[in-house]
Amino acid sequence: MGFPEEAIPARVAENLVVECGIPPRTAWRLASELSLDVAAHHYNAATGDPRAGMRGTRIWEYEQWPDRGVRPTVAALRVLAGVYGTNWKSLLGLRDLEQLPAKDLAEYHADAEPAAPLVPVPPARTAARGETRPDEEIGASALDDAILLTQTNVDDVQLDDLWADLDFLGGAYTRTAPDAILGQLTVIDERTSALLKGRQRPKQTQDLLLVGAKCSAMMAWIAGDLGRYRLSRQLNSAAWLYTQYADDFLARRWVRTSQARVAFWSGNGVESARLAADGLNYHVGGRLTDAPLILAEARGWSSVQAEPQVLDAIARWTSIEDPDLGAGGEDRFFNITKDRRHYMAGTSLLSVGQASAALREFTTAREAYEKLPREHRWEAMDPMIRIDTGRAHLRLGDLDGAAAQVEPVLAADVGKQPDMVHAMLKVLATELNEPRWRAAATARDLAEAVLDAHVSARP
């Protein structure tokens, strides 16, 4: 149409604002034909430091303001304006000016550089009933409307970052305080929720839903470890909603694994077993093995001493148990390690009176735990294996053997251990107070020490 090349971005930006209702900062970036990440790269280069901290996600947050996101500073607007080839005042619309701090607004008006016209978006035109329209007008905006579908607030870098953060935190949980991991997962959850409120391509939306499902399931698992079961159930409900919209079998397995765990430790073993059994209906190949869910099913039934169901589940697990299954992989948070698998089998067998078989499983669990690299050891496993090994010795009439297992736990600080460690200490104290041990001074002293450790650790 005869415009000089240098004038085209300004005309494109103007039309994106007026005709499409796109906010000025987004309009100028699109008119400059820059992705979020490329714009961030140019921003960092313009500051003279290619390693500066601007990222595509932050530019996207600037573009979402003032509805949400982050308010850009005047200094940031000046740099972005240089990247887009305009002036910083052109990157602000009327709604932005309404929300600017007084100092920034005064600087806006004091700056002699003219701003691009702030044209309000016209209302959509609707044809009156019976009004005829020329053929050339019919569908004239269809292509423009379709092009809007290509606009997205997400890119592959952001999605890769979210997945990488989840994988890192899943691996770090074995060696980091649960509260710290829960806090970092909350940040990922908030980032994911903010992104889902924008516009994505269908595949990107599904990826964000899967991130939300996994993140919420991990948060529920950890909140349960901290004894915050009401929060756990809420988080698992959110995770399940994510999976319903994502329609992904692997995500459903993540959530059912977390739901079964939380249900068991909050006192609903039968529900735990049923959730675990349902999770097994979602076949996903080798990414998330059947072992955690089968063992969760066995443990759930053990809470009501349902021996046939427990033994059936243990037999199914034994037939598929892979002794070489390690702690690696992107689903290592849910693919529990060998020590934890044999510990779960042992607790299930112990609850239905199979003390000798349980003791063998606990022995294997102890050996597997000690072979793990320290970074893959879950700290809580040491006291839990010792406590339940002690309980197995009690069932077999070996009080001295029980004391030898439990005393190292009592000598350590259990105050920071997950809630299930304290729950098992309470169970052990109850069993030491059974009639068969009342006459034994060792049992009385041990029961008193166990209760002291349990009570002193409570908040």
Tab-separated table of C-alpha atoms in Angstrom:
chain	number	residue	atom	x	y	z
A	1	MET	CA	0.000	0.000	0.000
A	2	GLY	CA	2.977	2.288	-0.395
A	3	PHE	CA	4.136	2.519	3.220
A	4	PRO	CA	7.899	2.702	3.791
A	5	GLU	CA	9.275	-0.414	5.458
A	6	GLU	CA	10.202	1.372	8.676
A	7	ALA	CA	6.602	2.586	9.113
A	8	ILE	CA	4.953	-0.815	8.765
A	9	PRO	CA	5.388	-2.034	12.406
A	10	ALA	CA	3.669	1.092	13.718
A	11	ARG	CA	0.703	0.638	11.353
A	12	VAL	CA	0.459	-3.067	12.199
A	13	ALA	CA	0.594	-2.299	15.925
A	14	GLU	CA	-2.092	0.368	15.517
A	15	ASN	CA	-4.401	-2.038	13.722
A	16	LEU	CA	-3.788	-4.826	16.239
A	17	VAL	CA	-4.845	-2.432	19.004
A	18	VAL	CA	-7.837	-0.915	17.213
A	19	GLU	CA	-9.187	-3.823	15.163
A	20	CYS	CA	-8.234	-6.795	17.354
A	21	GLY	CA	-8.298	-5.306	20.840
A	22	ILE	CA	-4.750	-6.448	21.568
A	23	PRO	CA	-3.000	-4.453	24.342
A	24	PRO	CA	-0.224	-2.108	23.180
A	25	ARG	CA	2.781	-4.025	24.542
A	26	THR	CA	1.652	-7.254	22.925
A	27	ALA	CA	0.694	-5.458	19.730
A	28	TRP	CA	4.114	-3.855	19.317
A	29	ARG	CA	5.932	-7.145	19.979
A	30	LEU	CA	3.813	-8.963	17.395
A	31	ALA	CA	4.217	-6.122	14.926
A	32	SER	CA	7.973	-6.458	15.391
A	33	GLU	CA	7.609	-10.190	14.610
A	34	LEU	CA	9.290	-11.231	17.865
A	35	SER	CA	8.473	-14.202	20.080
A	36	LEU	CA	8.561	-13.703	23.837
A	37	ASP	CA	11.953	-15.361	24.164
A	38	VAL	CA	13.502	-13.523	21.230
A	39	ALA	CA	12.208	-10.223	22.621
A	40	ALA	CA	13.822	-11.097	25.962
A	41	HIS	CA	17.107	-11.886	24.211
A	42	HIS	CA	17.068	-8.491	22.434
A	43	TYR	CA	16.156	-6.827	25.741
A	44	ASN	CA	19.192	-8.335	27.468
A	45	ALA	CA	21.410	-7.380	24.542
A	46	ALA	CA	20.083	-3.820	24.625
A	47	THR	CA	21.045	-3.475	28.278
A	48	GLY	CA	24.621	-4.387	27.364
A	49	ASP	CA	24.546	-7.614	29.351
A	50	PRO	CA	23.464	-10.733	27.378
A	51	ARG	CA	23.273	-12.594	30.698
A	52	ALA	CA	20.791	-10.136	32.210
A	53	GLY	CA	17.748	-11.587	33.845
A	54	MET	CA	14.953	-10.788	31.391
A	55	ARG	CA	13.021	-13.856	30.234
A	56	GLY	CA	10.116	-14.430	27.907
A	57	THR	CA	7.880	-15.278	30.847
A	58	ARG	CA	8.502	-11.883	32.444
A	59	ILE	CA	7.698	-10.041	29.198
A	60	TRP	CA	4.478	-12.067	29.026
A	61	GLU	CA	3.691	-10.988	32.599
A	62	TYR	CA	4.262	-7.359	31.579
A	63	GLU	CA	1.800	-7.852	28.733
A	64	GLN	CA	-0.904	-9.215	31.063
A	65	TRP	CA	-0.872	-6.173	33.321
A	66	PRO	CA	-3.076	-4.491	34.605
A	67	ASP	CA	-5.577	-7.412	34.601
A	68	ARG	CA	-2.929	-9.718	36.116
A	69	GLY	CA	0.772	-10.278	35.708
A	70	VAL	CA	3.425	-7.746	36.730
A	71	ARG	CA	3.509	-3.968	36.251
A	72	PRO	CA	6.470	-2.995	34.033
A	73	THR	CA	8.722	-0.229	35.320
A	74	VAL	CA	9.335	2.863	33.238
A	75	ALA	CA	12.942	1.730	32.806
A	76	ALA	CA	11.796	-1.644	31.448
A	77	LEU	CA	9.337	0.073	29.101
A	78	ARG	CA	12.107	2.266	27.721
A	79	VAL	CA	14.254	-0.775	26.900
A	80	LEU	CA	11.331	-2.657	25.343
A	81	ALA	CA	10.441	0.401	23.280
A	82	GLY	CA	13.995	0.428	21.908
A	83	VAL	CA	13.668	-3.270	21.018
A	84	TYR	CA	10.357	-2.649	19.203
A	85	GLY	CA	11.473	0.579	17.506
A	86	THR	CA	8.972	2.900	19.184
A	87	ASN	CA	8.748	5.171	22.234
A	88	TRP	CA	7.895	3.918	25.683
A	89	LYS	CA	4.667	5.904	25.918
A	90	SER	CA	3.303	3.963	22.939
A	91	LEU	CA	3.459	0.790	25.057
A	92	LEU	CA	0.846	2.098	27.479
A	93	GLY	CA	-2.903	2.185	26.908
A	94	LEU	CA	-5.567	4.121	28.772
A	95	ARG	CA	-6.233	1.240	31.155
A	96	ASP	CA	-2.504	1.078	31.931
A	97	LEU	CA	-2.431	4.801	32.711
A	98	GLU	CA	-5.332	4.398	35.138
A	99	GLN	CA	-3.255	1.959	37.190
A	100	LEU	CA	0.151	3.651	37.008
A	101	PRO	CA	1.662	4.965	40.253
A	102	ALA	CA	1.523	8.764	40.512
A	103	LYS	CA	5.284	9.071	39.984
A	104	ASP	CA	5.219	7.088	36.720
A	105	LEU	CA	2.139	8.934	35.480
A	106	ALA	CA	3.856	12.282	36.143
A	107	GLU	CA	6.899	11.063	34.164
A	108	TYR	CA	4.585	10.008	31.327
A	109	HIS	CA	3.097	13.483	31.052
A	110	ALA	CA	6.426	15.251	31.566
A	111	ASP	CA	8.106	13.347	28.731
A	112	ALA	CA	8.068	15.510	25.626
A	113	GLU	CA	8.160	12.506	23.331
A	114	PRO	CA	4.687	12.047	21.814
A	115	ALA	CA	2.809	8.813	22.355
A	116	ALA	CA	0.944	6.914	19.728
A	117	PRO	CA	-2.786	7.707	19.733
A	118	LEU	CA	-4.618	5.832	22.477
A	119	VAL	CA	-7.609	4.693	20.457
A	120	PRO	CA	-10.295	2.777	22.370
A	121	VAL	CA	-11.371	-0.533	20.904
A	122	PRO	CA	-14.639	0.001	19.008
A	123	PRO	CA	-17.590	-2.207	19.917
A	124	ALA	CA	-18.287	-5.127	17.638
A	125	ARG	CA	-20.677	-4.236	14.846
A	126	THR	CA	-23.825	-6.318	14.608
A	127	ALA	CA	-26.067	-6.326	11.598
A	128	ALA	CA	-29.734	-5.532	12.159
A	129	ARG	CA	-32.219	-8.309	11.513
A	130	GLY	CA	-32.872	-8.607	7.818
A	131	GLU	CA	-30.004	-6.300	6.905
A	132	THR	CA	-28.259	-7.454	3.768
A	133	ARG	CA	-24.501	-7.335	3.456
A	134	PRO	CA	-22.419	-7.366	0.312
A	135	ASP	CA	-20.752	-10.662	-0.498
A	136	GLU	CA	-17.308	-9.143	-0.074
A	137	GLU	CA	-18.092	-8.399	3.606
A	138	ILE	CA	-19.298	-11.910	4.432
A	139	GLY	CA	-16.521	-13.769	6.218
A	140	ALA	CA	-14.124	-10.869	5.749
A	141	SER	CA	-12.806	-11.254	9.306
A	142	ALA	CA	-12.685	-15.053	9.303
A	143	LEU	CA	-8.998	-15.212	8.487
A	144	ASP	CA	-8.143	-12.590	11.114
A	145	ASP	CA	-10.168	-14.502	13.703
A	146	ALA	CA	-8.405	-17.731	12.787
A	147	ILE	CA	-5.002	-16.065	13.054
A	148	LEU	CA	-5.855	-15.116	16.638
A	149	LEU	CA	-5.795	-18.831	17.409
A	150	THR	CA	-2.087	-18.880	16.658
A	151	GLN	CA	-1.374	-16.410	19.439
A	152	THR	CA	-0.183	-18.074	22.628
A	153	ASN	CA	1.142	-17.009	25.997
A	154	VAL	CA	3.177	-20.221	26.256
A	155	ASP	CA	6.246	-21.450	24.441
A	156	ASP	CA	8.281	-24.648	24.553
A	157	VAL	CA	10.875	-23.062	26.823
A	158	GLN	CA	8.291	-22.286	29.498
A	159	LEU	CA	6.811	-25.785	29.317
A	160	ASP	CA	10.262	-27.375	29.471
A	161	ASP	CA	11.077	-25.226	32.514
A	162	LEU	CA	7.922	-26.340	34.322
A	163	TRP	CA	8.596	-30.028	33.648
A	164	ALA	CA	12.263	-29.683	34.605
A	165	ASP	CA	11.327	-27.973	37.881
A	166	LEU	CA	8.848	-30.747	38.713
A	167	ASP	CA	11.417	-33.458	37.972
A	168	PHE	CA	14.063	-31.693	40.046
A	169	LEU	CA	11.750	-31.272	43.043
A	170	GLY	CA	10.579	-34.879	42.742
A	171	GLY	CA	14.181	-36.018	43.046
A	172	ALA	CA	15.047	-33.495	45.758
A	173	TYR	CA	12.212	-34.616	48.050
A	174	THR	CA	14.245	-37.476	49.467
A	175	ARG	CA	16.866	-35.077	50.834
A	176	THR	CA	14.976	-31.808	51.429
A	177	ALA	CA	12.553	-30.691	54.140
A	178	PRO	CA	8.932	-31.342	52.995
A	179	ASP	CA	7.842	-27.775	53.774
A	180	ALA	CA	10.512	-26.385	51.455
A	181	ILE	CA	9.490	-28.651	48.559
A	182	LEU	CA	5.809	-27.871	49.132
A	183	GLY	CA	6.548	-24.148	48.939
A	184	GLN	CA	8.422	-24.501	45.654
A	185	LEU	CA	5.677	-26.667	44.168
A	186	THR	CA	3.182	-23.959	45.114
A	187	VAL	CA	5.091	-21.524	42.906
A	188	ILE	CA	4.884	-23.956	39.967
A	189	ASP	CA	1.169	-24.397	40.605
A	190	GLU	CA	0.621	-20.626	40.569
A	191	ARG	CA	2.644	-20.215	37.358
A	192	THR	CA	0.636	-22.984	35.683
A	193	SER	CA	-2.697	-21.511	36.772
A	194	ALA	CA	-1.704	-18.074	35.482
A	195	LEU	CA	-0.694	-19.491	32.111
A	196	LEU	CA	-3.929	-21.464	31.760
A	197	LYS	CA	-5.890	-18.209	32.043
A	198	GLY	CA	-4.336	-17.028	28.796
A	199	ARG	CA	-4.541	-18.357	25.270
A	200	GLN	CA	-2.711	-21.489	24.149
A	201	ARG	CA	-2.788	-23.927	21.307
A	202	PRO	CA	-4.674	-27.139	22.238
A	203	LYS	CA	-1.497	-29.209	22.729
A	204	GLN	CA	-0.014	-26.524	24.963
A	205	THR	CA	-3.193	-26.414	27.030
A	206	GLN	CA	-3.028	-30.163	27.540
A	207	ASP	CA	0.629	-29.926	28.573
A	208	LEU	CA	-0.262	-27.280	31.163
A	209	LEU	CA	-3.117	-29.452	32.451
A	210	LEU	CA	-0.676	-32.349	32.871
A	211	VAL	CA	1.769	-30.103	34.732
A	212	GLY	CA	-1.091	-29.007	36.973
A	213	ALA	CA	-2.137	-32.603	37.616
A	214	LYS	CA	1.339	-33.801	38.530
A	215	CYS	CA	2.153	-30.740	40.608
A	216	SER	CA	-1.098	-30.953	42.599
A	217	ALA	CA	-0.670	-34.699	43.165
A	218	MET	CA	2.876	-34.172	44.440
A	219	MET	CA	1.694	-31.358	46.706
A	220	ALA	CA	-1.071	-33.583	48.088
A	221	TRP	CA	1.428	-36.389	48.767
A	222	ILE	CA	3.765	-34.048	50.661
A	223	ALA	CA	0.972	-32.317	52.579
A	224	GLY	CA	-0.068	-35.789	53.743
A	225	ASP	CA	3.472	-36.469	54.944
A	226	LEU	CA	3.101	-33.319	57.037
A	227	GLY	CA	-0.219	-34.531	58.488
A	228	ARG	CA	-2.257	-31.888	56.630
A	229	TYR	CA	-4.824	-34.347	55.316
A	230	ARG	CA	-7.635	-31.907	54.588
A	231	LEU	CA	-5.301	-29.907	52.357
A	232	SER	CA	-4.121	-33.172	50.786
A	233	ARG	CA	-7.631	-34.165	49.826
A	234	GLN	CA	-8.304	-30.734	48.319
A	235	LEU	CA	-5.103	-30.877	46.287
A	236	ASN	CA	-5.867	-34.379	45.067
A	237	SER	CA	-9.351	-33.262	44.028
A	238	ALA	CA	-7.773	-30.445	42.026
A	239	ALA	CA	-5.298	-32.888	40.502
A	240	TRP	CA	-8.108	-35.217	39.440
A	241	LEU	CA	-9.973	-32.341	37.767
A	242	TYR	CA	-6.830	-31.540	35.796
A	243	THR	CA	-6.620	-35.165	34.642
A	244	GLN	CA	-10.262	-35.205	33.571
A	245	TYR	CA	-9.695	-32.280	31.233
A	246	ALA	CA	-6.298	-33.540	30.063
A	247	ASP	CA	-7.784	-37.022	29.479
A	248	ASP	CA	-4.448	-38.723	30.084
A	249	PHE	CA	-4.004	-42.202	31.609
A	250	LEU	CA	-0.557	-41.535	33.059
A	251	ALA	CA	-1.853	-38.450	34.860
A	252	ARG	CA	-4.706	-40.502	36.296
A	253	ARG	CA	-2.127	-42.960	37.646
A	254	TRP	CA	-0.181	-40.156	39.324
A	255	VAL	CA	-3.304	-38.912	41.046
A	256	ARG	CA	-4.660	-42.320	42.078
A	257	THR	CA	-1.242	-43.164	43.580
A	258	SER	CA	-1.315	-39.964	45.628
A	259	GLN	CA	-4.979	-40.363	46.581
A	260	ALA	CA	-4.429	-43.933	47.781
A	261	ARG	CA	-1.479	-42.866	49.916
A	262	VAL	CA	-3.313	-39.941	51.517
A	263	ALA	CA	-6.447	-42.016	52.143
A	264	PHE	CA	-4.433	-44.709	53.935
A	265	TRP	CA	-2.498	-42.392	56.249
A	266	SER	CA	-5.614	-40.352	57.048
A	267	GLY	CA	-7.292	-43.528	58.299
A	268	ASN	CA	-9.393	-44.767	55.365
A	269	GLY	CA	-7.686	-47.977	54.322
A	270	VAL	CA	-10.557	-49.469	52.324
A	271	GLU	CA	-10.897	-46.302	50.255
A	272	SER	CA	-7.134	-46.383	49.732
A	273	ALA	CA	-7.332	-49.940	48.383
A	274	ARG	CA	-10.166	-49.042	46.021
A	275	LEU	CA	-8.388	-45.967	44.689
A	276	ALA	CA	-5.241	-47.996	44.067
A	277	ALA	CA	-7.193	-50.731	42.285
A	278	ASP	CA	-8.849	-48.134	40.047
A	279	GLY	CA	-5.449	-46.653	39.198
A	280	LEU	CA	-4.384	-50.031	37.820
A	281	ASN	CA	-7.118	-49.755	35.190
A	282	TYR	CA	-5.166	-47.032	33.401
A	283	HIS	CA	-2.542	-48.868	31.364
A	284	VAL	CA	0.470	-46.727	30.466
A	285	GLY	CA	3.259	-49.161	29.605
A	286	GLY	CA	6.496	-48.910	31.543
A	287	ARG	CA	6.607	-45.252	32.590
A	288	LEU	CA	4.844	-45.792	35.912
A	289	THR	CA	5.016	-49.394	37.060
A	290	ASP	CA	2.141	-51.299	38.655
A	291	ALA	CA	4.140	-51.963	41.831
A	292	PRO	CA	3.259	-48.784	43.806
A	293	LEU	CA	-0.460	-49.182	43.165
A	294	ILE	CA	-0.547	-52.948	43.868
A	295	LEU	CA	1.326	-52.407	47.134
A	296	ALA	CA	-0.973	-49.517	48.036
A	297	GLU	CA	-3.919	-51.848	47.421
A	298	ALA	CA	-2.386	-54.473	49.718
A	299	ARG	CA	-1.681	-51.905	52.419
A	300	GLY	CA	-5.207	-50.531	52.203
A	301	TRP	CA	-6.794	-53.954	52.712
A	302	SER	CA	-4.361	-54.702	55.541
A	303	SER	CA	-5.941	-51.912	57.609
A	304	VAL	CA	-9.068	-54.084	57.999
A	305	GLN	CA	-7.109	-57.367	58.242
A	306	ALA	CA	-8.526	-58.561	54.912
A	307	GLU	CA	-5.948	-61.344	54.616
A	308	PRO	CA	-7.113	-62.913	51.299
A	309	GLN	CA	-7.025	-59.556	49.498
A	310	VAL	CA	-3.653	-58.690	51.020
A	311	LEU	CA	-2.045	-62.001	50.070
A	312	ASP	CA	-3.523	-61.802	46.563
A	313	ALA	CA	-2.048	-58.321	46.054
A	314	ILE	CA	1.344	-59.355	47.454
A	315	ALA	CA	1.388	-62.344	45.093
A	316	ARG	CA	0.631	-60.077	42.122
A	317	TRP	CA	3.394	-57.697	43.166
A	318	THR	CA	5.911	-60.531	43.650
A	319	SER	CA	5.224	-61.769	40.117
A	320	ILE	CA	6.195	-58.396	38.596
A	321	GLU	CA	8.766	-57.097	41.098
A	322	ASP	CA	11.851	-55.782	39.357
A	323	PRO	CA	14.771	-55.771	41.818
A	324	ASP	CA	16.774	-53.570	39.439
A	325	LEU	CA	14.162	-50.810	39.286
A	326	GLY	CA	16.052	-47.760	40.531
A	327	ALA	CA	15.192	-44.257	41.573
A	328	GLY	CA	15.755	-42.587	38.220
A	329	GLY	CA	13.350	-41.491	35.536
A	330	GLU	CA	10.942	-38.620	35.155
A	331	ASP	CA	8.343	-40.325	37.363
A	332	ARG	CA	10.709	-41.278	40.168
A	333	PHE	CA	8.552	-39.407	42.674
A	334	PHE	CA	5.784	-41.993	42.177
A	335	ASN	CA	8.007	-44.946	41.180
A	336	ILE	CA	9.054	-45.716	44.729
A	337	THR	CA	12.464	-47.303	45.325
A	338	LYS	CA	13.109	-50.947	46.218
A	339	ASP	CA	13.461	-50.296	49.946
A	340	ARG	CA	10.075	-48.613	50.048
A	341	ARG	CA	8.418	-51.346	47.977
A	342	HIS	CA	9.569	-54.104	50.327
A	343	TYR	CA	8.707	-51.977	53.342
A	344	MET	CA	5.108	-51.597	52.092
A	345	ALA	CA	4.891	-55.339	51.481
A	346	GLY	CA	6.210	-55.992	54.980
A	347	THR	CA	3.719	-53.699	56.718
A	348	SER	CA	0.825	-55.299	54.824
A	349	LEU	CA	1.927	-58.818	55.769
A	350	LEU	CA	2.503	-57.811	59.397
A	351	SER	CA	-1.018	-56.409	59.692
A	352	VAL	CA	-2.565	-59.764	58.732
A	353	GLY	CA	-0.416	-61.802	61.139
A	354	GLN	CA	2.322	-62.877	58.722
A	355	ALA	CA	5.146	-61.758	61.028
A	356	SER	CA	7.888	-64.043	59.688
A	357	ALA	CA	7.187	-63.105	56.067
A	358	ALA	CA	7.023	-59.454	57.097
A	359	LEU	CA	10.401	-59.687	58.820
A	360	ARG	CA	11.953	-61.026	55.619
A	361	GLU	CA	10.548	-58.083	53.665
A	362	PHE	CA	11.843	-55.600	56.256
A	363	THR	CA	15.291	-57.200	56.093
A	364	THR	CA	15.302	-56.793	52.300
A	365	ALA	CA	14.080	-53.213	52.702
A	366	ARG	CA	16.930	-52.440	55.115
A	367	GLU	CA	19.544	-53.925	52.751
A	368	ALA	CA	18.130	-52.020	49.775
A	369	TYR	CA	18.057	-48.764	51.746
A	370	GLU	CA	21.692	-49.048	52.752
A	371	LYS	CA	22.743	-49.715	49.148
A	372	LEU	CA	21.089	-46.568	47.861
A	373	PRO	CA	23.241	-43.498	47.208
A	374	ARG	CA	22.602	-40.978	49.956
A	375	GLU	CA	20.915	-38.557	47.571
A	376	HIS	CA	18.271	-41.186	46.767
A	377	ARG	CA	17.525	-42.198	50.346
A	378	TRP	CA	14.289	-41.001	51.875
A	379	GLU	CA	15.264	-40.091	55.405
A	380	ALA	CA	11.978	-41.294	56.905
A	381	MET	CA	12.572	-44.848	55.699
A	382	ASP	CA	15.238	-45.558	58.323
A	383	PRO	CA	12.989	-44.983	61.377
A	384	MET	CA	9.955	-46.558	59.683
A	385	ILE	CA	11.829	-49.759	58.798
A	386	ARG	CA	13.234	-49.938	62.324
A	387	ILE	CA	9.873	-49.348	64.001
A	388	ASP	CA	8.048	-51.980	61.970
A	389	THR	CA	10.922	-54.438	62.201
A	390	GLY	CA	10.604	-54.005	65.970
A	391	ARG	CA	6.883	-54.696	65.738
A	392	ALA	CA	7.594	-57.893	63.769
A	393	HIS	CA	10.002	-59.038	66.516
A	394	LEU	CA	7.296	-58.370	69.096
A	395	ARG	CA	4.817	-60.527	67.178
A	396	LEU	CA	7.425	-63.300	67.202
A	397	GLY	CA	7.942	-62.916	70.979
A	398	ASP	CA	11.409	-61.367	70.682
A	399	LEU	CA	11.306	-58.321	72.966
A	400	ASP	CA	15.085	-57.845	72.979
A	401	GLY	CA	15.154	-57.900	69.184
A	402	ALA	CA	12.403	-55.273	69.121
A	403	ALA	CA	14.295	-53.030	71.547
A	404	ALA	CA	17.493	-53.319	69.513
A	405	GLN	CA	15.650	-52.061	66.427
A	406	VAL	CA	13.745	-49.219	68.070
A	407	GLU	CA	16.329	-47.736	70.445
A	408	PRO	CA	18.367	-46.046	67.633
A	409	VAL	CA	15.180	-44.298	66.518
A	410	LEU	CA	14.546	-42.976	70.017
A	411	ALA	CA	18.130	-41.743	70.285
A	412	ALA	CA	17.649	-39.550	67.199
A	413	ASP	CA	15.511	-36.437	66.808
A	414	VAL	CA	12.202	-37.547	65.298
A	415	GLY	CA	10.598	-34.126	65.586
A	416	LYS	CA	11.122	-33.292	61.916
A	417	GLN	CA	10.087	-36.681	60.586
A	418	PRO	CA	6.888	-37.003	58.487
A	419	ASP	CA	3.570	-37.608	60.192
A	420	MET	CA	3.541	-41.340	59.468
A	421	VAL	CA	6.674	-41.871	61.611
A	422	HIS	CA	4.841	-40.419	64.596
A	423	ALA	CA	1.768	-42.515	63.757
A	424	MET	CA	3.858	-45.707	63.756
A	425	LEU	CA	5.481	-44.766	67.070
A	426	LYS	CA	2.013	-44.524	68.554
A	427	VAL	CA	1.083	-47.960	67.171
A	428	LEU	CA	4.283	-49.447	68.610
A	429	ALA	CA	3.568	-47.958	72.051
A	430	THR	CA	0.083	-49.502	72.000
A	431	GLU	CA	1.480	-52.943	71.141
A	432	LEU	CA	4.108	-52.726	73.899
A	433	ASN	CA	1.290	-52.145	76.385
A	434	GLU	CA	-0.505	-55.370	75.416
A	435	PRO	CA	-1.117	-57.829	78.313
A	436	ARG	CA	1.628	-60.222	77.198
A	437	TRP	CA	4.295	-57.553	77.825
A	438	ARG	CA	2.983	-55.822	80.943
A	439	ALA	CA	5.156	-57.835	83.282
A	440	ALA	CA	8.344	-57.098	81.345
A	441	ALA	CA	10.271	-54.080	82.607
A	442	THR	CA	12.000	-53.751	79.236
A	443	ALA	CA	8.630	-53.425	77.504
A	444	ARG	CA	7.382	-50.823	79.999
A	445	ASP	CA	10.529	-48.740	79.708
A	446	LEU	CA	10.496	-48.984	75.925
A	447	ALA	CA	6.799	-48.059	75.724
A	448	GLU	CA	7.394	-45.019	77.939
A	449	ALA	CA	10.346	-43.891	75.811
A	450	VAL	CA	8.342	-44.368	72.610
A	451	LEU	CA	5.434	-42.311	73.940
A	452	ASP	CA	7.791	-39.591	75.134
A	453	ALA	CA	9.360	-39.386	71.672
A	454	HIS	CA	5.925	-39.348	70.034
A	455	VAL	CA	4.460	-36.682	72.324
A	456	SER	CA	7.540	-34.432	72.383
A	457	ALA	CA	7.596	-34.392	68.586
A	458	ARG	CA	4.039	-33.099	68.275
A	459	PRO	CA	3.592	-29.374	67.598
